[in-house]
Amino acid sequence: MLNKKEKNIWSVIKANYQIYVLLIPAILFFAIFCYGPMYGIIIAFKDYNTGLGIMSSPWVGLKHFKRFIDMPVFWNVLKNTLLLSLYHLAVNFPIPIVVALMINEVKEGIFKKTLQTVIYAPHFISTVIICSMITLFLSPSAGFVNKMMEALGGDAVNFMSNPDYFKHIYVWSNTWQHTGWSSIIYVAALSGVDMSLHESASIDGAGRLQRIWHINLPSLRPTIVIQLILCCGSILVSDFEKVLILQKPAIMETADVLSTYVYRIGIQQAQFSLSTAIGLFNSIFNFIFLIFTNFACRKIGDTSLW
């Protein structure tokens, strides 16, 4: 027998069955392409042999996790990934908020539409093209950056072969490429702010900055918190394609991150069990950080994912 709560749930589903039917393709997609392949994670606990297959390969427990932690590169790769991700979060999380607030202050018209098109456009340039542009711009012989430095009396610098510059190149090129696109969600949230609040504040003598601080930012707070939680949930995730293309042997001490390391040992060296163990380690770390961030946001404020 169904209890009252279960009856209510089924009655809601029955009354809105069309909506749930529309969900079926999405559910099938995630079930087949996301959750189905997850059974392969078990090779992280096995000595996977392609001839034996996943289920017949021998169990080894946490051998590959211990092996990864004992590797000389472990702390360097983990440090590089954390520093790169934290640097990226510190720069590229607040800037889209500021850009959205600035766009919101521009009056509707051709100028605003042109401005939005210009700052959104870089997002649609492929990563390969972006990396090629970076390499050309920073070239020590023909790059316009070095040409400008030489014109001002300085010396040419080989930015792409200096490990100290890698993080800055990666983060600030991402800022240029994705800031406009990342600001869209905040622009959308600001469009829902009641204009009567601004009119009342203006009548009371509030300036533009005061209205932004006391009206716009509080309206954005729930969106900001949710975005922060989601960003913290991928703290060990870097743009694999971009990092891999920008990597050079001379800068591996700062440019080697978890995703590129997994690629080298998993794809190039065919150490499938070890690479899966590292990937699972990465996912567990991100999941723990997501739980912690969500808990902290719920304690500090009223907004959280759950």
PDB file of C-alpha atoms in Angstrom:
ATOM      1  CA  MET A   1       0.000   0.000   0.000  1.00  0.00           C
ATOM      2  CA  LEU A   2       1.211   3.482  -0.829  1.00  0.00           C
ATOM      3  CA  ASN A   3       1.282   6.035   1.932  1.00  0.00           C
ATOM      4  CA  LYS A   4      -0.191   9.512   1.541  1.00  0.00           C
ATOM      5  CA  LYS A   5       3.100  11.130   0.530  1.00  0.00           C
ATOM      6  CA  GLU A   6       3.783   8.531  -2.177  1.00  0.00           C
ATOM      7  CA  LYS A   7       0.229   8.906  -3.508  1.00  0.00           C
ATOM      8  CA  ASN A   8       0.742  12.662  -3.781  1.00  0.00           C
ATOM      9  CA  ILE A   9       3.980  12.171  -5.721  1.00  0.00           C
ATOM     10  CA  TRP A  10       2.374   9.770  -8.185  1.00  0.00           C
ATOM     11  CA  SER A  11      -0.630  12.038  -8.607  1.00  0.00           C
ATOM     12  CA  VAL A  12       1.682  14.956  -9.483  1.00  0.00           C
ATOM     13  CA  ILE A  13       3.569  12.790 -12.002  1.00  0.00           C
ATOM     14  CA  LYS A  14       0.310  11.573 -13.525  1.00  0.00           C
ATOM     15  CA  ALA A  15      -1.041  15.101 -13.831  1.00  0.00           C
ATOM     16  CA  ASN A  16       2.156  16.341 -15.524  1.00  0.00           C
ATOM     17  CA  TYR A  17       3.200  13.207 -17.391  1.00  0.00           C
ATOM     18  CA  GLN A  18       4.036  15.154 -20.577  1.00  0.00           C
ATOM     19  CA  ILE A  19       6.897  16.911 -18.794  1.00  0.00           C
ATOM     20  CA  TYR A  20       8.286  13.623 -17.497  1.00  0.00           C
ATOM     21  CA  VAL A  21       8.070  12.067 -20.943  1.00  0.00           C
ATOM     22  CA  LEU A  22      10.263  14.895 -22.234  1.00  0.00           C
ATOM     23  CA  LEU A  23      12.836  13.967 -19.576  1.00  0.00           C
ATOM     24  CA  ILE A  24      13.241  10.424 -20.916  1.00  0.00           C
ATOM     25  CA  PRO A  25      15.836  11.272 -23.654  1.00  0.00           C
ATOM     26  CA  ALA A  26      17.976  13.170 -21.135  1.00  0.00           C
ATOM     27  CA  ILE A  27      17.746  10.324 -18.611  1.00  0.00           C
ATOM     28  CA  LEU A  28      18.698   7.781 -21.287  1.00  0.00           C
ATOM     29  CA  PHE A  29      21.629   9.933 -22.404  1.00  0.00           C
ATOM     30  CA  PHE A  30      23.127  10.143 -18.914  1.00  0.00           C
ATOM     31  CA  ALA A  31      22.383   6.493 -18.174  1.00  0.00           C
ATOM     32  CA  ILE A  32      24.075   5.243 -21.358  1.00  0.00           C
ATOM     33  CA  PHE A  33      26.983   7.657 -21.771  1.00  0.00           C
ATOM     34  CA  CYS A  34      27.723   8.793 -18.187  1.00  0.00           C
ATOM     35  CA  TYR A  35      26.615   6.225 -15.645  1.00  0.00           C
ATOM     36  CA  GLY A  36      26.926   3.095 -17.806  1.00  0.00           C
ATOM     37  CA  PRO A  37      30.680   3.404 -18.462  1.00  0.00           C
ATOM     38  CA  MET A  38      31.339   4.031 -14.759  1.00  0.00           C
ATOM     39  CA  TYR A  39      31.645   0.281 -14.170  1.00  0.00           C
ATOM     40  CA  GLY A  40      35.111   0.664 -15.751  1.00  0.00           C
ATOM     41  CA  ILE A  41      36.259   2.464 -12.591  1.00  0.00           C
ATOM     42  CA  ILE A  42      36.878  -0.940 -11.026  1.00  0.00           C
ATOM     43  CA  ILE A  43      40.085  -1.308 -13.053  1.00  0.00           C
ATOM     44  CA  ALA A  44      41.595   1.196 -10.599  1.00  0.00           C
ATOM     45  CA  PHE A  45      41.477  -1.687  -8.100  1.00  0.00           C
ATOM     46  CA  LYS A  46      42.764  -4.304 -10.539  1.00  0.00           C
ATOM     47  CA  ASP A  47      45.872  -5.081 -12.585  1.00  0.00           C
ATOM     48  CA  TYR A  48      43.977  -4.604 -15.797  1.00  0.00           C
ATOM     49  CA  ASN A  49      44.981  -6.868 -18.651  1.00  0.00           C
ATOM     50  CA  THR A  50      43.404  -6.223 -22.054  1.00  0.00           C
ATOM     51  CA  GLY A  51      43.559  -9.924 -22.846  1.00  0.00           C
ATOM     52  CA  LEU A  52      41.696 -10.935 -19.692  1.00  0.00           C
ATOM     53  CA  GLY A  53      39.187  -8.102 -19.757  1.00  0.00           C
ATOM     54  CA  ILE A  54      37.884  -6.014 -16.892  1.00  0.00           C
ATOM     55  CA  MET A  55      36.080  -8.673 -14.891  1.00  0.00           C
ATOM     56  CA  SER A  56      38.774 -11.365 -15.193  1.00  0.00           C
ATOM     57  CA  SER A  57      41.747  -9.131 -14.323  1.00  0.00           C
ATOM     58  CA  PRO A  58      43.136  -9.794 -10.813  1.00  0.00           C
ATOM     59  CA  TRP A  59      42.129  -7.588  -7.882  1.00  0.00           C
ATOM     60  CA  VAL A  60      44.961  -5.614  -6.244  1.00  0.00           C
ATOM     61  CA  GLY A  61      43.022  -3.323  -3.885  1.00  0.00           C
ATOM     62  CA  LEU A  62      44.603   0.100  -3.334  1.00  0.00           C
ATOM     63  CA  LYS A  63      47.912  -0.818  -4.946  1.00  0.00           C
ATOM     64  CA  HIS A  64      47.698   1.789  -7.718  1.00  0.00           C
ATOM     65  CA  PHE A  65      46.620   4.576  -5.350  1.00  0.00           C
ATOM     66  CA  LYS A  66      49.611   3.858  -3.110  1.00  0.00           C
ATOM     67  CA  ARG A  67      51.838   3.648  -6.159  1.00  0.00           C
ATOM     68  CA  PHE A  68      50.699   7.073  -7.340  1.00  0.00           C
ATOM     69  CA  ILE A  69      51.178   8.675  -3.906  1.00  0.00           C
ATOM     70  CA  ASP A  70      54.669   7.179  -3.623  1.00  0.00           C
ATOM     71  CA  MET A  71      55.717   8.498  -7.028  1.00  0.00           C
ATOM     72  CA  PRO A  72      58.273  11.357  -7.011  1.00  0.00           C
ATOM     73  CA  VAL A  73      55.997  13.407  -9.287  1.00  0.00           C
ATOM     74  CA  PHE A  74      52.926  13.131  -7.016  1.00  0.00           C
ATOM     75  CA  TRP A  75      53.404  16.255  -4.927  1.00  0.00           C
ATOM     76  CA  ASN A  76      54.642  18.336  -7.850  1.00  0.00           C
ATOM     77  CA  VAL A  77      51.665  17.418 -10.064  1.00  0.00           C
ATOM     78  CA  LEU A  78      49.191  17.924  -7.210  1.00  0.00           C
ATOM     79  CA  LYS A  79      50.768  21.279  -6.295  1.00  0.00           C
ATOM     80  CA  ASN A  80      50.727  22.471  -9.916  1.00  0.00           C
ATOM     81  CA  THR A  81      47.072  21.496 -10.329  1.00  0.00           C
ATOM     82  CA  LEU A  82      45.981  23.147  -7.083  1.00  0.00           C
ATOM     83  CA  LEU A  83      47.940  26.364  -7.661  1.00  0.00           C
ATOM     84  CA  LEU A  84      46.722  26.663 -11.238  1.00  0.00           C
ATOM     85  CA  SER A  85      43.094  26.024 -10.256  1.00  0.00           C
ATOM     86  CA  LEU A  86      43.152  28.383  -7.259  1.00  0.00           C
ATOM     87  CA  TYR A  87      44.833  31.107  -9.316  1.00  0.00           C
ATOM     88  CA  HIS A  88      42.240  30.598 -12.060  1.00  0.00           C
ATOM     89  CA  LEU A  89      39.392  30.731  -9.503  1.00  0.00           C
ATOM     90  CA  ALA A  90      40.753  33.867  -7.816  1.00  0.00           C
ATOM     91  CA  VAL A  91      40.969  35.729 -11.132  1.00  0.00           C
ATOM     92  CA  ASN A  92      38.216  34.324 -13.309  1.00  0.00           C
ATOM     93  CA  PHE A  93      35.454  34.039 -10.731  1.00  0.00           C
ATOM     94  CA  PRO A  94      35.074  37.719  -9.695  1.00  0.00           C
ATOM     95  CA  ILE A  95      35.894  39.341 -13.058  1.00  0.00           C
ATOM     96  CA  PRO A  96      32.710  38.110 -14.865  1.00  0.00           C
ATOM     97  CA  ILE A  97      30.659  39.552 -11.986  1.00  0.00           C
ATOM     98  CA  VAL A  98      32.324  42.946 -12.416  1.00  0.00           C
ATOM     99  CA  VAL A  99      31.854  42.782 -16.206  1.00  0.00           C
ATOM    100  CA  ALA A 100      28.167  41.914 -15.789  1.00  0.00           C
ATOM    101  CA  LEU A 101      27.665  44.862 -13.435  1.00  0.00           C
ATOM    102  CA  MET A 102      29.365  47.164 -15.945  1.00  0.00           C
ATOM    103  CA  ILE A 103      27.312  45.869 -18.885  1.00  0.00           C
ATOM    104  CA  ASN A 104      24.150  46.324 -16.841  1.00  0.00           C
ATOM    105  CA  GLU A 105      24.969  50.005 -16.434  1.00  0.00           C
ATOM    106  CA  VAL A 106      25.253  50.581 -20.187  1.00  0.00           C
ATOM    107  CA  LYS A 107      22.072  51.883 -21.798  1.00  0.00           C
ATOM    108  CA  GLU A 108      20.313  49.693 -24.344  1.00  0.00           C
ATOM    109  CA  GLY A 109      21.384  50.427 -27.894  1.00  0.00           C
ATOM    110  CA  ILE A 110      23.904  49.661 -30.608  1.00  0.00           C
ATOM    111  CA  PHE A 111      26.882  50.319 -28.333  1.00  0.00           C
ATOM    112  CA  LYS A 112      25.718  47.806 -25.704  1.00  0.00           C
ATOM    113  CA  LYS A 113      24.992  45.127 -28.316  1.00  0.00           C
ATOM    114  CA  THR A 114      28.385  45.692 -29.962  1.00  0.00           C
ATOM    115  CA  LEU A 115      30.135  45.555 -26.585  1.00  0.00           C
ATOM    116  CA  GLN A 116      28.455  42.278 -25.682  1.00  0.00           C
ATOM    117  CA  THR A 117      29.296  40.754 -29.081  1.00  0.00           C
ATOM    118  CA  VAL A 118      32.952  41.740 -28.744  1.00  0.00           C
ATOM    119  CA  ILE A 119      33.419  40.264 -25.259  1.00  0.00           C
ATOM    120  CA  TYR A 120      31.379  37.108 -25.973  1.00  0.00           C
ATOM    121  CA  ALA A 121      33.083  36.285 -29.289  1.00  0.00           C
ATOM    122  CA  PRO A 122      36.433  34.893 -27.947  1.00  0.00           C
ATOM    123  CA  HIS A 123      34.561  32.080 -26.189  1.00  0.00           C
ATOM    124  CA  PHE A 124      33.695  30.567 -29.575  1.00  0.00           C
ATOM    125  CA  ILE A 125      37.295  30.445 -30.797  1.00  0.00           C
ATOM    126  CA  SER A 126      38.680  26.912 -30.553  1.00  0.00           C
ATOM    127  CA  THR A 127      41.326  26.175 -27.939  1.00  0.00           C
ATOM    128  CA  VAL A 128      43.836  25.163 -30.626  1.00  0.00           C
ATOM    129  CA  ILE A 129      43.456  28.544 -32.340  1.00  0.00           C
ATOM    130  CA  ILE A 130      43.757  30.378 -29.010  1.00  0.00           C
ATOM    131  CA  CYS A 131      46.987  28.532 -28.173  1.00  0.00           C
ATOM    132  CA  SER A 132      48.369  29.275 -31.644  1.00  0.00           C
ATOM    133  CA  MET A 133      47.570  32.971 -31.164  1.00  0.00           C
ATOM    134  CA  ILE A 134      49.262  32.970 -27.758  1.00  0.00           C
ATOM    135  CA  THR A 135      52.377  31.334 -29.209  1.00  0.00           C
ATOM    136  CA  LEU A 136      52.532  33.840 -32.055  1.00  0.00           C
ATOM    137  CA  PHE A 137      51.904  36.884 -29.855  1.00  0.00           C
ATOM    138  CA  LEU A 138      54.576  35.845 -27.344  1.00  0.00           C
ATOM    139  CA  SER A 139      57.157  34.667 -29.868  1.00  0.00           C
ATOM    140  CA  PRO A 140      60.627  36.031 -28.921  1.00  0.00           C
ATOM    141  CA  SER A 141      61.453  36.770 -32.560  1.00  0.00           C
ATOM    142  CA  ALA A 142      58.210  37.891 -34.215  1.00  0.00           C
ATOM    143  CA  GLY A 143      55.634  38.337 -31.428  1.00  0.00           C
ATOM    144  CA  PHE A 144      54.163  41.813 -31.078  1.00  0.00           C
ATOM    145  CA  VAL A 145      54.576  41.689 -27.270  1.00  0.00           C
ATOM    146  CA  ASN A 146      58.344  41.345 -27.552  1.00  0.00           C
ATOM    147  CA  LYS A 147      58.445  43.863 -30.399  1.00  0.00           C
ATOM    148  CA  MET A 148      56.744  46.405 -28.130  1.00  0.00           C
ATOM    149  CA  MET A 149      59.167  45.604 -25.295  1.00  0.00           C
ATOM    150  CA  GLU A 150      62.131  46.069 -27.619  1.00  0.00           C
ATOM    151  CA  ALA A 151      60.688  49.345 -28.932  1.00  0.00           C
ATOM    152  CA  LEU A 152      60.518  50.581 -25.336  1.00  0.00           C
ATOM    153  CA  GLY A 153      64.174  49.684 -24.767  1.00  0.00           C
ATOM    154  CA  GLY A 154      63.718  46.264 -23.170  1.00  0.00           C
ATOM    155  CA  ASP A 155      64.957  42.823 -24.153  1.00  0.00           C
ATOM    156  CA  ALA A 156      62.954  40.069 -25.805  1.00  0.00           C
ATOM    157  CA  VAL A 157      61.707  37.360 -23.441  1.00  0.00           C
ATOM    158  CA  ASN A 158      60.949  33.755 -24.357  1.00  0.00           C
ATOM    159  CA  PHE A 159      57.705  33.579 -22.364  1.00  0.00           C
ATOM    160  CA  MET A 160      56.685  30.146 -23.601  1.00  0.00           C
ATOM    161  CA  SER A 161      59.892  28.476 -22.399  1.00  0.00           C
ATOM    162  CA  ASN A 162      59.992  30.103 -18.969  1.00  0.00           C
ATOM    163  CA  PRO A 163      58.206  28.011 -16.288  1.00  0.00           C
ATOM    164  CA  ASP A 164      57.501  31.134 -14.193  1.00  0.00           C
ATOM    165  CA  TYR A 165      55.201  32.572 -16.864  1.00  0.00           C
ATOM    166  CA  PHE A 166      53.078  29.502 -17.629  1.00  0.00           C
ATOM    167  CA  LYS A 167      50.391  30.012 -14.961  1.00  0.00           C
ATOM    168  CA  HIS A 168      49.981  33.678 -15.852  1.00  0.00           C
ATOM    169  CA  ILE A 169      49.681  32.916 -19.572  1.00  0.00           C
ATOM    170  CA  TYR A 170      47.127  30.156 -18.939  1.00  0.00           C
ATOM    171  CA  VAL A 171      44.958  32.115 -16.485  1.00  0.00           C
ATOM    172  CA  TRP A 172      44.902  35.507 -18.189  1.00  0.00           C
ATOM    173  CA  SER A 173      44.330  34.066 -21.654  1.00  0.00           C
ATOM    174  CA  ASN A 174      41.345  32.226 -20.149  1.00  0.00           C
ATOM    175  CA  THR A 175      40.179  35.533 -18.701  1.00  0.00           C
ATOM    176  CA  TRP A 176      40.161  37.122 -22.141  1.00  0.00           C
ATOM    177  CA  GLN A 177      38.535  34.088 -23.748  1.00  0.00           C
ATOM    178  CA  HIS A 178      35.766  33.232 -21.268  1.00  0.00           C
ATOM    179  CA  THR A 179      34.957  36.316 -19.174  1.00  0.00           C
ATOM    180  CA  GLY A 180      32.226  37.546 -21.516  1.00  0.00           C
ATOM    181  CA  TRP A 181      30.533  34.170 -21.742  1.00  0.00           C
ATOM    182  CA  SER A 182      30.768  33.587 -17.977  1.00  0.00           C
ATOM    183  CA  SER A 183      29.137  36.963 -17.327  1.00  0.00           C
ATOM    184  CA  ILE A 184      25.944  36.031 -19.220  1.00  0.00           C
ATOM    185  CA  ILE A 185      24.342  34.283 -16.243  1.00  0.00           C
ATOM    186  CA  TYR A 186      24.938  37.350 -14.062  1.00  0.00           C
ATOM    187  CA  VAL A 187      23.588  39.697 -16.746  1.00  0.00           C
ATOM    188  CA  ALA A 188      20.460  37.525 -16.878  1.00  0.00           C
ATOM    189  CA  ALA A 189      20.104  37.661 -13.094  1.00  0.00           C
ATOM    190  CA  LEU A 190      20.472  41.455 -13.112  1.00  0.00           C
ATOM    191  CA  SER A 191      17.728  41.773 -15.727  1.00  0.00           C
ATOM    192  CA  GLY A 192      15.302  40.489 -13.106  1.00  0.00           C
ATOM    193  CA  VAL A 193      16.059  43.248 -10.590  1.00  0.00           C
ATOM    194  CA  ASP A 194      13.012  45.418  -9.907  1.00  0.00           C
ATOM    195  CA  MET A 195      13.736  48.842 -11.452  1.00  0.00           C
ATOM    196  CA  SER A 196      11.495  50.510  -8.881  1.00  0.00           C
ATOM    197  CA  LEU A 197      14.220  49.795  -6.315  1.00  0.00           C
ATOM    198  CA  HIS A 198      16.701  51.830  -8.363  1.00  0.00           C
ATOM    199  CA  GLU A 199      14.172  54.610  -8.866  1.00  0.00           C
ATOM    200  CA  SER A 200      13.448  54.788  -5.143  1.00  0.00           C
ATOM    201  CA  ALA A 201      17.169  54.762  -4.319  1.00  0.00           C
ATOM    202  CA  SER A 202      17.821  57.553  -6.846  1.00  0.00           C
ATOM    203  CA  ILE A 203      15.053  59.675  -5.339  1.00  0.00           C
ATOM    204  CA  ASP A 204      16.658  59.171  -1.924  1.00  0.00           C
ATOM    205  CA  GLY A 205      19.957  60.452  -3.277  1.00  0.00           C
ATOM    206  CA  ALA A 206      21.840  57.175  -3.819  1.00  0.00           C
ATOM    207  CA  GLY A 207      24.578  57.347  -6.447  1.00  0.00           C
ATOM    208  CA  ARG A 208      25.327  54.708  -9.076  1.00  0.00           C
ATOM    209  CA  LEU A 209      27.957  52.904  -7.004  1.00  0.00           C
ATOM    210  CA  GLN A 210      25.674  52.888  -3.974  1.00  0.00           C
ATOM    211  CA  ARG A 211      22.847  51.359  -6.018  1.00  0.00           C
ATOM    212  CA  ILE A 212      25.183  48.710  -7.411  1.00  0.00           C
ATOM    213  CA  TRP A 213      26.435  47.857  -3.912  1.00  0.00           C
ATOM    214  CA  HIS A 214      23.088  47.844  -2.107  1.00  0.00           C
ATOM    215  CA  ILE A 215      20.719  46.617  -4.854  1.00  0.00           C
ATOM    216  CA  ASN A 216      22.517  44.775  -7.660  1.00  0.00           C
ATOM    217  CA  LEU A 217      25.059  42.826  -5.633  1.00  0.00           C
ATOM    218  CA  PRO A 218      22.521  41.508  -3.073  1.00  0.00           C
ATOM    219  CA  SER A 219      20.339  40.422  -5.995  1.00  0.00           C
ATOM    220  CA  LEU A 220      23.285  38.504  -7.457  1.00  0.00           C
ATOM    221  CA  ARG A 221      24.272  36.815  -4.192  1.00  0.00           C
ATOM    222  CA  PRO A 222      22.342  33.518  -4.708  1.00  0.00           C
ATOM    223  CA  THR A 223      23.734  33.160  -8.236  1.00  0.00           C
ATOM    224  CA  ILE A 224      27.256  33.979  -7.056  1.00  0.00           C
ATOM    225  CA  VAL A 225      27.095  31.389  -4.269  1.00  0.00           C
ATOM    226  CA  ILE A 226      25.820  28.634  -6.572  1.00  0.00           C
ATOM    227  CA  GLN A 227      28.503  29.418  -9.159  1.00  0.00           C
ATOM    228  CA  LEU A 228      31.186  29.424  -6.448  1.00  0.00           C
ATOM    229  CA  ILE A 229      30.099  25.999  -5.180  1.00  0.00           C
ATOM    230  CA  LEU A 230      30.145  24.575  -8.712  1.00  0.00           C
ATOM    231  CA  CYS A 231      33.597  26.057  -9.382  1.00  0.00           C
ATOM    232  CA  CYS A 232      34.969  24.647  -6.122  1.00  0.00           C
ATOM    233  CA  GLY A 233      33.570  21.248  -7.102  1.00  0.00           C
ATOM    234  CA  SER A 234      36.049  21.146  -9.991  1.00  0.00           C
ATOM    235  CA  ILE A 235      39.037  22.594  -8.144  1.00  0.00           C
ATOM    236  CA  LEU A 236      41.413  19.908  -9.496  1.00  0.00           C
ATOM    237  CA  VAL A 237      40.083  20.147 -13.050  1.00  0.00           C
ATOM    238  CA  SER A 238      42.155  22.133 -15.544  1.00  0.00           C
ATOM    239  CA  ASP A 239      41.552  22.813 -19.215  1.00  0.00           C
ATOM    240  CA  PHE A 240      43.355  19.669 -20.368  1.00  0.00           C
ATOM    241  CA  GLU A 241      43.487  20.583 -24.047  1.00  0.00           C
ATOM    242  CA  LYS A 242      44.912  24.042 -23.437  1.00  0.00           C
ATOM    243  CA  VAL A 243      47.482  22.915 -20.873  1.00  0.00           C
ATOM    244  CA  LEU A 244      48.627  20.071 -23.129  1.00  0.00           C
ATOM    245  CA  ILE A 245      49.076  22.330 -26.173  1.00  0.00           C
ATOM    246  CA  LEU A 246      50.960  24.996 -24.198  1.00  0.00           C
ATOM    247  CA  GLN A 247      53.248  22.461 -22.502  1.00  0.00           C
ATOM    248  CA  LYS A 248      56.915  22.311 -23.460  1.00  0.00           C
ATOM    249  CA  PRO A 249      59.692  20.190 -21.938  1.00  0.00           C
ATOM    250  CA  ALA A 250      61.320  23.327 -20.482  1.00  0.00           C
ATOM    251  CA  ILE A 251      58.256  24.259 -18.403  1.00  0.00           C
ATOM    252  CA  MET A 252      57.052  20.835 -17.244  1.00  0.00           C
ATOM    253  CA  GLU A 253      57.982  21.604 -13.632  1.00  0.00           C
ATOM    254  CA  THR A 254      55.058  24.067 -13.447  1.00  0.00           C
ATOM    255  CA  ALA A 255      52.901  23.009 -16.430  1.00  0.00           C
ATOM    256  CA  ASP A 256      52.405  19.323 -15.625  1.00  0.00           C
ATOM    257  CA  VAL A 257      48.954  18.847 -14.035  1.00  0.00           C
ATOM    258  CA  LEU A 258      46.872  15.802 -13.126  1.00  0.00           C
ATOM    259  CA  SER A 259      44.947  15.668 -16.404  1.00  0.00           C
ATOM    260  CA  THR A 260      48.060  15.795 -18.605  1.00  0.00           C
ATOM    261  CA  TYR A 261      49.858  13.293 -16.376  1.00  0.00           C
ATOM    262  CA  VAL A 262      46.925  10.889 -16.684  1.00  0.00           C
ATOM    263  CA  TYR A 263      47.025  11.338 -20.465  1.00  0.00           C
ATOM    264  CA  ARG A 264      50.721  10.467 -20.625  1.00  0.00           C
ATOM    265  CA  ILE A 265      50.602   7.344 -18.493  1.00  0.00           C
ATOM    266  CA  GLY A 266      47.146   6.217 -19.609  1.00  0.00           C
ATOM    267  CA  ILE A 267      47.145   6.854 -23.359  1.00  0.00           C
ATOM    268  CA  GLN A 268      50.814   7.059 -24.243  1.00  0.00           C
ATOM    269  CA  GLN A 269      52.145   4.436 -21.814  1.00  0.00           C
ATOM    270  CA  ALA A 270      48.981   2.252 -21.637  1.00  0.00           C
ATOM    271  CA  GLN A 271      49.005   2.057 -17.824  1.00  0.00           C
ATOM    272  CA  PHE A 272      45.223   1.945 -17.660  1.00  0.00           C
ATOM    273  CA  SER A 273      44.798   0.873 -14.031  1.00  0.00           C
ATOM    274  CA  LEU A 274      47.149   3.545 -12.712  1.00  0.00           C
ATOM    275  CA  SER A 275      45.602   6.313 -14.829  1.00  0.00           C
ATOM    276  CA  THR A 276      42.100   5.269 -13.703  1.00  0.00           C
ATOM    277  CA  ALA A 277      43.228   5.332 -10.058  1.00  0.00           C
ATOM    278  CA  ILE A 278      44.579   8.874 -10.511  1.00  0.00           C
ATOM    279  CA  GLY A 279      41.358   9.976 -12.210  1.00  0.00           C
ATOM    280  CA  LEU A 280      39.293   8.473  -9.373  1.00  0.00           C
ATOM    281  CA  PHE A 281      41.534  10.186  -6.817  1.00  0.00           C
ATOM    282  CA  ASN A 282      40.871  13.466  -8.626  1.00  0.00           C
ATOM    283  CA  SER A 283      37.091  12.916  -8.635  1.00  0.00           C
ATOM    284  CA  ILE A 284      36.963  11.979  -4.937  1.00  0.00           C
ATOM    285  CA  PHE A 285      38.992  15.060  -3.980  1.00  0.00           C
ATOM    286  CA  ASN A 286      36.674  17.309  -6.006  1.00  0.00           C
ATOM    287  CA  PHE A 287      33.588  15.661  -4.496  1.00  0.00           C
ATOM    288  CA  ILE A 288      34.873  16.187  -0.937  1.00  0.00           C
ATOM    289  CA  PHE A 289      35.686  19.818  -1.705  1.00  0.00           C
ATOM    290  CA  LEU A 290      32.217  20.294  -3.210  1.00  0.00           C
ATOM    291  CA  ILE A 291      30.566  18.905  -0.055  1.00  0.00           C
ATOM    292  CA  PHE A 292      32.726  21.110   2.165  1.00  0.00           C
ATOM    293  CA  THR A 293      32.038  24.275   0.113  1.00  0.00           C
ATOM    294  CA  ASN A 294      28.302  23.595   0.036  1.00  0.00           C
ATOM    295  CA  PHE A 295      28.281  23.022   3.811  1.00  0.00           C
ATOM    296  CA  ALA A 296      30.246  26.242   4.432  1.00  0.00           C
ATOM    297  CA  CYS A 297      27.928  28.293   2.187  1.00  0.00           C
ATOM    298  CA  ARG A 298      24.865  26.863   3.918  1.00  0.00           C
ATOM    299  CA  LYS A 299      26.283  27.742   7.339  1.00  0.00           C
ATOM    300  CA  ILE A 300      27.411  31.225   6.371  1.00  0.00           C
ATOM    301  CA  GLY A 301      24.389  32.191   4.278  1.00  0.00           C
ATOM    302  CA  ASP A 302      21.034  30.849   3.186  1.00  0.00           C
ATOM    303  CA  THR A 303      22.054  29.632  -0.284  1.00  0.00           C
ATOM    304  CA  SER A 304      23.443  26.213  -1.195  1.00  0.00           C
ATOM    305  CA  LEU A 305      22.997  23.451  -3.756  1.00  0.00           C
ATOM    306  CA  TRP A 306      21.228  21.225  -1.235  1.00  0.00           C
TER     307      TRP A 306
END
